[in-house]
mmCIF file of C-alpha atoms in Angstrom:
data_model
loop_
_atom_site.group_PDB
_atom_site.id
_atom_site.type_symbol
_atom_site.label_atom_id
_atom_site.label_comp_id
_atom_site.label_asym_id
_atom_site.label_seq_id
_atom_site.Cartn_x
_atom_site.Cartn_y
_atom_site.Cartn_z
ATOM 1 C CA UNK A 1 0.000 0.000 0.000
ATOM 2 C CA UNK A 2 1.547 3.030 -1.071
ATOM 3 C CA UNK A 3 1.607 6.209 1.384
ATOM 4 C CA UNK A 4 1.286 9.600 -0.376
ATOM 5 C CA UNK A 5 3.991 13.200 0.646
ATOM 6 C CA UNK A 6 0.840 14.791 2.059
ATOM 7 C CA UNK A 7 0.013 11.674 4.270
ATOM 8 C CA UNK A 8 3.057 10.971 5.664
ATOM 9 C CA UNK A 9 3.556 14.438 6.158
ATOM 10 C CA UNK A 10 -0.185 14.752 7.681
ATOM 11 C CA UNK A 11 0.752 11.648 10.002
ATOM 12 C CA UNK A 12 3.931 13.677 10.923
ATOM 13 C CA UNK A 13 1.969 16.530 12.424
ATOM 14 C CA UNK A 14 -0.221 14.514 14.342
ATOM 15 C CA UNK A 15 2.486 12.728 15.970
ATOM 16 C CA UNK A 16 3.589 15.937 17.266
ATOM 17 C CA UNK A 17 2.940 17.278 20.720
ATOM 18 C CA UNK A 18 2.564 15.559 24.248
ATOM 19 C CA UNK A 19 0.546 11.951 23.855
ATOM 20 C CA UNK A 20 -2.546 12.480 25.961
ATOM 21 C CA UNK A 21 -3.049 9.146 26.640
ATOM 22 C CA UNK A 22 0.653 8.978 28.216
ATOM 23 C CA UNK A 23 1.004 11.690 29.836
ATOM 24 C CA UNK A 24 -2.409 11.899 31.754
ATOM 25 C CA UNK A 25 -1.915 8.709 33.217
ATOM 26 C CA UNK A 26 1.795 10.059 34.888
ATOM 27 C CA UNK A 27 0.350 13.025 35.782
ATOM 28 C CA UNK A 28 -2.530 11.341 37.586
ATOM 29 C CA UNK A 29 -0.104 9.458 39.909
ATOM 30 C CA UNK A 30 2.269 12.878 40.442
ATOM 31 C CA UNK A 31 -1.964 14.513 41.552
ATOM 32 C CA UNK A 32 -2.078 12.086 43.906
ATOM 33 C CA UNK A 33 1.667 11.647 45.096
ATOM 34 C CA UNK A 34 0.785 15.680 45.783
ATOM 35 C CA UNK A 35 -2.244 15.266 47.705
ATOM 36 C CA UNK A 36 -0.837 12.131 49.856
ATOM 37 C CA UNK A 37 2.883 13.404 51.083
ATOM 38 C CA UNK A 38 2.443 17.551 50.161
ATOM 39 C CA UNK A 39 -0.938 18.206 51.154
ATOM 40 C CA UNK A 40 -1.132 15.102 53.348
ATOM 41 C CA UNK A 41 2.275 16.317 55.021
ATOM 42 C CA UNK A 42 1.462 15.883 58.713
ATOM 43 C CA UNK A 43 3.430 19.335 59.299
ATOM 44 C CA UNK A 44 0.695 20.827 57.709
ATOM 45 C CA UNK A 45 -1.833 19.393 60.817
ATOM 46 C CA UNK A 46 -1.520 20.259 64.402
ATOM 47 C CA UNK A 47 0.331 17.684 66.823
ATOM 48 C CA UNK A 48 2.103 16.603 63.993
ATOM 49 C CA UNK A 49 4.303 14.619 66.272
ATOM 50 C CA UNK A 50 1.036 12.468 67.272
ATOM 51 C CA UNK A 51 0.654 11.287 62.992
ATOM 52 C CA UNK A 52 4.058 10.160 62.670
ATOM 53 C CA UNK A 53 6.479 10.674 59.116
ATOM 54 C CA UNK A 54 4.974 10.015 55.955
ATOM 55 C CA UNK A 55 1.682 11.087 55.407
ATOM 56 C CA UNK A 56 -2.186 11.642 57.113
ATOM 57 C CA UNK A 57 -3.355 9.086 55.173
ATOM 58 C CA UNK A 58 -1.448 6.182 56.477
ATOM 59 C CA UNK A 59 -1.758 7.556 60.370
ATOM 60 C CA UNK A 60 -3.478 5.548 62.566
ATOM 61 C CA UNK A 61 -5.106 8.742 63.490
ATOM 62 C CA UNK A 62 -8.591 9.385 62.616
ATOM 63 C CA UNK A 63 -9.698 11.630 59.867
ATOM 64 C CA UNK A 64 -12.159 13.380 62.068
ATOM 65 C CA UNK A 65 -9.253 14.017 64.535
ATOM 66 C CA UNK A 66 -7.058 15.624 62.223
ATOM 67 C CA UNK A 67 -6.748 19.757 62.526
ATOM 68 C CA UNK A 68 -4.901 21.736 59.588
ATOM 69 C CA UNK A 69 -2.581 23.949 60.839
ATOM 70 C CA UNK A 70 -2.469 25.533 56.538
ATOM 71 C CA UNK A 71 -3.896 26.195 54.051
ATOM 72 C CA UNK A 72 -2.609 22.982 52.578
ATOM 73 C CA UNK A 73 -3.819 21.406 55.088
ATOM 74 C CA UNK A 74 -6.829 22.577 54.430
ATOM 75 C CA UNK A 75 -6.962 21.770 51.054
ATOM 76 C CA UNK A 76 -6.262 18.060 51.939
ATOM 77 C CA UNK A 77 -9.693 18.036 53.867
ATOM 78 C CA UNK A 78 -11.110 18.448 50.567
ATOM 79 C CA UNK A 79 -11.667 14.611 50.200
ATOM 80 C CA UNK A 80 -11.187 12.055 47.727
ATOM 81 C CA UNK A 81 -11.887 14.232 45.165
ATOM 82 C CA UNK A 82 -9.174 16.699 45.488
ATOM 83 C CA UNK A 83 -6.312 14.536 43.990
ATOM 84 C CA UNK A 84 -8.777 13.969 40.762
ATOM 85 C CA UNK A 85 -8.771 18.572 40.531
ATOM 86 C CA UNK A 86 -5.319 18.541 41.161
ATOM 87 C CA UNK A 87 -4.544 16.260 38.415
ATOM 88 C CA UNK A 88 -7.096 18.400 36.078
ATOM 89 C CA UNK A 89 -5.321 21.431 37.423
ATOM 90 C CA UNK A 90 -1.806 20.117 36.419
ATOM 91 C CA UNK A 91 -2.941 18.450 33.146
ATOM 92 C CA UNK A 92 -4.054 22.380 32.034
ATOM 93 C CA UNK A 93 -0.862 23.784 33.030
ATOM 94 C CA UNK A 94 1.216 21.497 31.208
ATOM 95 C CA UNK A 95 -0.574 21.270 28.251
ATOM 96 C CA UNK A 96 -0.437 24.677 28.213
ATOM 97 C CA UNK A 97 2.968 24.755 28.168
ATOM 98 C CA UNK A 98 3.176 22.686 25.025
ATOM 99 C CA UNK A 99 0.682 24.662 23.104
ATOM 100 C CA UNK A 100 2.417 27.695 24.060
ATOM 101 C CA UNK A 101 5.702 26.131 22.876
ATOM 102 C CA UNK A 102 3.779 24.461 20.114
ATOM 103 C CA UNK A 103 2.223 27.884 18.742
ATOM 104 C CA UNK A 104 5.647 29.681 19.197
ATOM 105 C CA UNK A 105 7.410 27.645 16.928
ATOM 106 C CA UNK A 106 4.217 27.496 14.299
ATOM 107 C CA UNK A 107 4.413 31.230 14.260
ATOM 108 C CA UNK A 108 8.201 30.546 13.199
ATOM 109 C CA UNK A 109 11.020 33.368 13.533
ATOM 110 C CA UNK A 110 10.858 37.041 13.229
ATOM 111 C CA UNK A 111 7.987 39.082 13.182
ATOM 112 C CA UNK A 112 4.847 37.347 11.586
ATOM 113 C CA UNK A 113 3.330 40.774 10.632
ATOM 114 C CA UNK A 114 6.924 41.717 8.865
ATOM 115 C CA UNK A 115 6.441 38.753 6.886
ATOM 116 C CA UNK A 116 3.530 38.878 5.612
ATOM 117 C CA UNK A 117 4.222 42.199 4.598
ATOM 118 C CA UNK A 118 7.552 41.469 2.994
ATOM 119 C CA UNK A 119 5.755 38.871 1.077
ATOM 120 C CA UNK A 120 2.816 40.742 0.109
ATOM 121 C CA UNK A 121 5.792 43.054 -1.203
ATOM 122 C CA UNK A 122 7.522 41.032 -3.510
ATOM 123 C CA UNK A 123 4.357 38.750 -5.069
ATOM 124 C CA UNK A 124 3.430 42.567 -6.565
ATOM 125 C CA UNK A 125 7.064 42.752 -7.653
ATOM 126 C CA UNK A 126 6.462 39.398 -8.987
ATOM 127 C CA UNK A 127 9.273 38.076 -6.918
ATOM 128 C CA UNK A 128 8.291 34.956 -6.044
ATOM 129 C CA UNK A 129 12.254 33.556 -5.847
ATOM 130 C CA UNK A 130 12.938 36.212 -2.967
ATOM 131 C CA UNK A 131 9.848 35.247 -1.659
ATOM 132 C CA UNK A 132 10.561 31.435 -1.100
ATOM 133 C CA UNK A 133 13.888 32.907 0.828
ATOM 134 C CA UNK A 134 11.898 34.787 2.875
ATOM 135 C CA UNK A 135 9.420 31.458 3.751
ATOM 136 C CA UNK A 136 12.527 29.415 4.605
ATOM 137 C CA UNK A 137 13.940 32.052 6.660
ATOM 138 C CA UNK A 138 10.495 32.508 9.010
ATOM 139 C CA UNK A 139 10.550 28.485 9.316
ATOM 140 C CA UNK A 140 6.645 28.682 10.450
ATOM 141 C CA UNK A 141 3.858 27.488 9.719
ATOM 142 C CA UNK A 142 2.587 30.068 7.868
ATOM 143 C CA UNK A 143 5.710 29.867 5.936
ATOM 144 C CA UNK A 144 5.534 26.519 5.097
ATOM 145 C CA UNK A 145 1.702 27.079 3.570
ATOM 146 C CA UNK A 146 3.308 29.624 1.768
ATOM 147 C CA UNK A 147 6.362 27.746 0.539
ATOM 148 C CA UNK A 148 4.384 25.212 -0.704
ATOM 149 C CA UNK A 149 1.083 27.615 -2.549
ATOM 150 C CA UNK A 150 4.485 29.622 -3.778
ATOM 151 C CA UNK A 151 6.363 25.982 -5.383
ATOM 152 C CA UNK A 152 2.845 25.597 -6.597
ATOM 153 C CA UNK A 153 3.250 28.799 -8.174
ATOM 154 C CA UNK A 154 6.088 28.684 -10.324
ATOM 155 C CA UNK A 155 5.371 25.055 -11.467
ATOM 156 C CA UNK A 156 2.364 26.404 -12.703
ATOM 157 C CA UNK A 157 4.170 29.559 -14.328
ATOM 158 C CA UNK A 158 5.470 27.135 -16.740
ATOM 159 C CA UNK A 159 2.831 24.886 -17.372
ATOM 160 C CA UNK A 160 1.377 24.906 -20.878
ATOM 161 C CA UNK A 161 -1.334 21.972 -20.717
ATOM 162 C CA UNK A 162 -3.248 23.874 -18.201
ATOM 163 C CA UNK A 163 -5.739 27.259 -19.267
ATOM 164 C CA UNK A 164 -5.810 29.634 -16.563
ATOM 165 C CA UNK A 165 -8.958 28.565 -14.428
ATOM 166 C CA UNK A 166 -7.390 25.189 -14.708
ATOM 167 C CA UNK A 167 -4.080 26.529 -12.952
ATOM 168 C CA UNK A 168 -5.929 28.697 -10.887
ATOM 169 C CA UNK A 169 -7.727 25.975 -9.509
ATOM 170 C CA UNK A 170 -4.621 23.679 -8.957
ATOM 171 C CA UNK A 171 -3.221 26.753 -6.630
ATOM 172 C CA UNK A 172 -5.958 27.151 -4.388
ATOM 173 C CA UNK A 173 -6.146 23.204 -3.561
ATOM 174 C CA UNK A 174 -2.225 23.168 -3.028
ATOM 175 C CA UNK A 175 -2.728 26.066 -0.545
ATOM 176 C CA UNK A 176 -5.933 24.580 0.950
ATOM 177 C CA UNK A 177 -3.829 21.068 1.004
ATOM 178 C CA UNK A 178 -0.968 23.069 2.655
ATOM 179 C CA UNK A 179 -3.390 24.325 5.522
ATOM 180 C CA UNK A 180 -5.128 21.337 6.076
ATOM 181 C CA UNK A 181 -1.334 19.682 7.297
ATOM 182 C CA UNK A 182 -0.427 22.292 9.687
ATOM 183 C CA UNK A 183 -4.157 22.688 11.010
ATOM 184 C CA UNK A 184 -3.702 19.181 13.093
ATOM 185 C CA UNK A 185 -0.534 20.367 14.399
ATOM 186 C CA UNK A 186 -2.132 23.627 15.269
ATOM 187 C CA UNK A 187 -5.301 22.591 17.226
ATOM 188 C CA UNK A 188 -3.618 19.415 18.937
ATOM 189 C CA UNK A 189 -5.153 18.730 22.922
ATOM 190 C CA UNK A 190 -7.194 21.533 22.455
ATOM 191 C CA UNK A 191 -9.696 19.600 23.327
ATOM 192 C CA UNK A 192 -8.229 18.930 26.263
ATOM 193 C CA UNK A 193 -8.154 22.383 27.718
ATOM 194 C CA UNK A 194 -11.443 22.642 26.306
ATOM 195 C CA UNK A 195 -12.999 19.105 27.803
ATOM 196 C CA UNK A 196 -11.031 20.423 31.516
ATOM 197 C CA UNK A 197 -13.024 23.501 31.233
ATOM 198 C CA UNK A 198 -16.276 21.909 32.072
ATOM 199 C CA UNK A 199 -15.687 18.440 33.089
ATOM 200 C CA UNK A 200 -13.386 20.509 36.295
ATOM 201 C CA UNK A 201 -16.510 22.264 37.622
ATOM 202 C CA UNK A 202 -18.799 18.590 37.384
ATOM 203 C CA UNK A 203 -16.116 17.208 39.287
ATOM 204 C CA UNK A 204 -15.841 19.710 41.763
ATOM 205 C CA UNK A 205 -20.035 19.492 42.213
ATOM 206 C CA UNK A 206 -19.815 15.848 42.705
ATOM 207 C CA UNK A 207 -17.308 17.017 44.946
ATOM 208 C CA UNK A 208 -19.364 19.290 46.629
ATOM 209 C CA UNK A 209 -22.650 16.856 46.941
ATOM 210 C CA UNK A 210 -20.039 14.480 48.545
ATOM 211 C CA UNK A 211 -19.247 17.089 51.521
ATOM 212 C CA UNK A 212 -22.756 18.151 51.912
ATOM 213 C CA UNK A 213 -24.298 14.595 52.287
ATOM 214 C CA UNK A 214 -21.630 13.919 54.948
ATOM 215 C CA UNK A 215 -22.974 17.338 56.587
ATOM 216 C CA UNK A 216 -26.243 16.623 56.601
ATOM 217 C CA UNK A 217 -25.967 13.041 57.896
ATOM 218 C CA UNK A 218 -23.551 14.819 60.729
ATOM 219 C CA UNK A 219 -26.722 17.101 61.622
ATOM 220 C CA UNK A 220 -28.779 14.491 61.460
ATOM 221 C CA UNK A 221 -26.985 11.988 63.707
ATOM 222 C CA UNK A 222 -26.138 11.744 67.312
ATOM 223 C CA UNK A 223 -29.556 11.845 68.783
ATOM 224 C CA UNK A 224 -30.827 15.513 68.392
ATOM 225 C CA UNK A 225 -27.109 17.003 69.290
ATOM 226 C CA UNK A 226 -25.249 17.122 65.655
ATOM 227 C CA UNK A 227 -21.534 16.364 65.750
ATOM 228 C CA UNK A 228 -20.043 20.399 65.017
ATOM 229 C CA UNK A 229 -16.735 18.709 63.944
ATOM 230 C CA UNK A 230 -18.484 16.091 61.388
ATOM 231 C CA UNK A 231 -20.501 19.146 60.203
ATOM 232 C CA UNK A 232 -18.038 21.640 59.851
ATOM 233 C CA UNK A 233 -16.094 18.850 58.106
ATOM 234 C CA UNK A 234 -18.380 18.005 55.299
ATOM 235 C CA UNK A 235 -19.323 21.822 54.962
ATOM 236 C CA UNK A 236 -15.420 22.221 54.167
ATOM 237 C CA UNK A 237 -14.659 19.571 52.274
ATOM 238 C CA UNK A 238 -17.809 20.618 49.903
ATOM 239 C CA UNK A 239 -16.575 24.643 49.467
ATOM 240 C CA UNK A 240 -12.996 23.152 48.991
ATOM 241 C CA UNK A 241 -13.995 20.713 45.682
ATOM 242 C CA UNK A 242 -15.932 23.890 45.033
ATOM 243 C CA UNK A 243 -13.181 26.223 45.091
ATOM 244 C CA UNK A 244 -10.737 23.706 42.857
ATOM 245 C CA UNK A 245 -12.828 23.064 40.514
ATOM 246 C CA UNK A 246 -14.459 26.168 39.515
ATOM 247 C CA UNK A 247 -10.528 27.569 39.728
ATOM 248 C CA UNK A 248 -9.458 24.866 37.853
ATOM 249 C CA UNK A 249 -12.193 25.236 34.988
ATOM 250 C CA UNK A 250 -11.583 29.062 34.958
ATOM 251 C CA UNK A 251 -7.754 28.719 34.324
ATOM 252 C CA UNK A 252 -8.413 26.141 31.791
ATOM 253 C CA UNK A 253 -11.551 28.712 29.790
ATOM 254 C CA UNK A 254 -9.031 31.471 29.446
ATOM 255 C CA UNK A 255 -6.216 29.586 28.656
ATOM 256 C CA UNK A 256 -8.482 27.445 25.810
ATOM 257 C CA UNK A 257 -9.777 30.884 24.365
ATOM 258 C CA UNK A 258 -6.134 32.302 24.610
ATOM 259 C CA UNK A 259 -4.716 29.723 22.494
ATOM 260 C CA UNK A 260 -7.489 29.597 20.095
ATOM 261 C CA UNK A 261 -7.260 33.152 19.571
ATOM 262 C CA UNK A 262 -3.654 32.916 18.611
ATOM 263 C CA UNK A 263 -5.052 29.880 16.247
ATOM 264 C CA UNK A 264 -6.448 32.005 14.460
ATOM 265 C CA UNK A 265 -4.601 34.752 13.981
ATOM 266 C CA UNK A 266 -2.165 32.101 12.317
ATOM 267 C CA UNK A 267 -4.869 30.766 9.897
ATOM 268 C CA UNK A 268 -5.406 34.521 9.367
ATOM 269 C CA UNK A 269 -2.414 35.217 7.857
ATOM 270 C CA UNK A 270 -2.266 32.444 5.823
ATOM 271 C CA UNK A 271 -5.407 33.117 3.981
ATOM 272 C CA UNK A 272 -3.876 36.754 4.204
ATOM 273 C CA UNK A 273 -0.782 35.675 1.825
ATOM 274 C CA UNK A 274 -2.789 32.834 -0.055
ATOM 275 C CA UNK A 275 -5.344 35.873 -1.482
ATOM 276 C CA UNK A 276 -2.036 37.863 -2.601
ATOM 277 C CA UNK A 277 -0.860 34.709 -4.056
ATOM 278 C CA UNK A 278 -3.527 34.366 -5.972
ATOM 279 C CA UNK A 279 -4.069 37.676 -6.986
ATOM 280 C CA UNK A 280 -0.536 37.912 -8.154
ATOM 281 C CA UNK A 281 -0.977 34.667 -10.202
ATOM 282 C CA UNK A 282 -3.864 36.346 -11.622
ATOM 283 C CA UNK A 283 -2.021 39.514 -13.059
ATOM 284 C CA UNK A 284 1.028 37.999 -13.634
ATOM 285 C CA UNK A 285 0.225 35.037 -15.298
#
């Protein structure tokens, strides 16, 4: 079976990036590592010397007798579900990370808006030589759409079997063909930021239901006098899931619309230069 450029270099692109279905999976265990020995730390609880080394979890102490002493501590009252929004809240920030270092690299080197411009510039001088330079000096994305709509362009320059709506036509799909390979690269584990930003907050509610029901069975227990520390503990926990998630999911919104903005200002300027591409074809050919 025989693998076409464009595939291979489609398949390429998609292997790009941080694997999702590795990475989660570590970063899962480093949530939870956090939550048992950081947040767990029994320095973090009052008569710390009473837990023992290691962590709150494996005290023989009970959970109901445990005090924080800060505001990790605190946080580690959160419950079960904590270590599930601090994994959600570390997944964001490092696939942020590699979207940011992702995008920098798409938008290639120098100043995007100077290239385009430069570009735009030499397609009306009918340049297009200088202008293939200037692609493999920018080393973008954008430059290699252009690279390729521009190799596209002087093939066609010499072409005799083709009328001009033929070659016209031929341009446009190399440039759309172009696009369509970098686009994966682009818009890789978006979906992850994007999935974080709601799935953190329905977390965080399940969360929340969690500490209430362990309230309310507090208030409703002990034979008409409530247990204050059983209540006060399942009020906390439930404003603590509360607090990560809807923190979580917030980071996660801006940080998905951030990147998708600067998406698009990258598609932007390729349909910029493709349009002068064209047009030049048009009038010079």
């Amino acid at each position: 079976m025989n693998v076409s450029k464009n595939d291979e270099q489609l398949v390429a692109r998609k292997a790009g990036g941080l694997n999702p279905a590795i990475i989660i999976p570590i970063l899962f265990v480093i949530g939870v590592c956090i939550y048992l020995f950081v947040l767990g730390s029994p320095g973090n609880f009052k008569d710390a010397d009473k837990l023992g080394g290691g962590s709150v979890a494996f005290s023989s102490v009970e959970g109901k007798d445990i005090h924080p002493e800060s505001f990790l501590g605190i946080i580690y009252k959160g419950g079960v579900i904590v270590p599930i929004l601090i994994t959600f809240m570390i997944t964001v920030i490092v696939f942020s990370f590699e979207r940011h270092f992702v995008l920098g690299k798409a938008a290639g080197k120098g100043n995007l808006d100077n290239f385009v411009v430069q570009v735009r510039s030499l397609l009306n001088q009918n340049k297009v030589d200088e202008a293939l330079e200037e692609c493999d000096r920018q080393q973008g994305s954008v430059g290699n759409v252009v690279k390729e709509g521009l190799t596209t362009y002087k093939a066609l320059s010499h072409d005799t079997t083709l009328n001009k709506e033929q070659k016209m036509v031929a341009l446009n799909k190399a440039i759309e063909e172009a696009t369509t390979l970098e686009m994966p690269m682009l818009e890789k584990n978006m979906m992850i930021l994007s999935t974080l930003g709601t799935v953190a907050t329905l977390i965080a509610l399940l969360g929340t239901v969690i500490g209430m029901i362990k309230a309310f069975f507090a208030l409703g227990s002990g034979g008409g006098t409530p247990d204050a520390a059983a209540l006060s503990t399942g009020i906390s926990e439930a404003l603590i899931n509360t607090a990560l998630g809807i923190g979580t999911s917030a980071i996660a919104i801006i940080l998905y619309n951030y990147f998708t903005s600067r998406i698009d200002g990258l598609t932007y300027k390729i349909d910029e230069i493709a349009m002068s591409i064209q047009q030049s074809f048009a009038e010079f050919n």
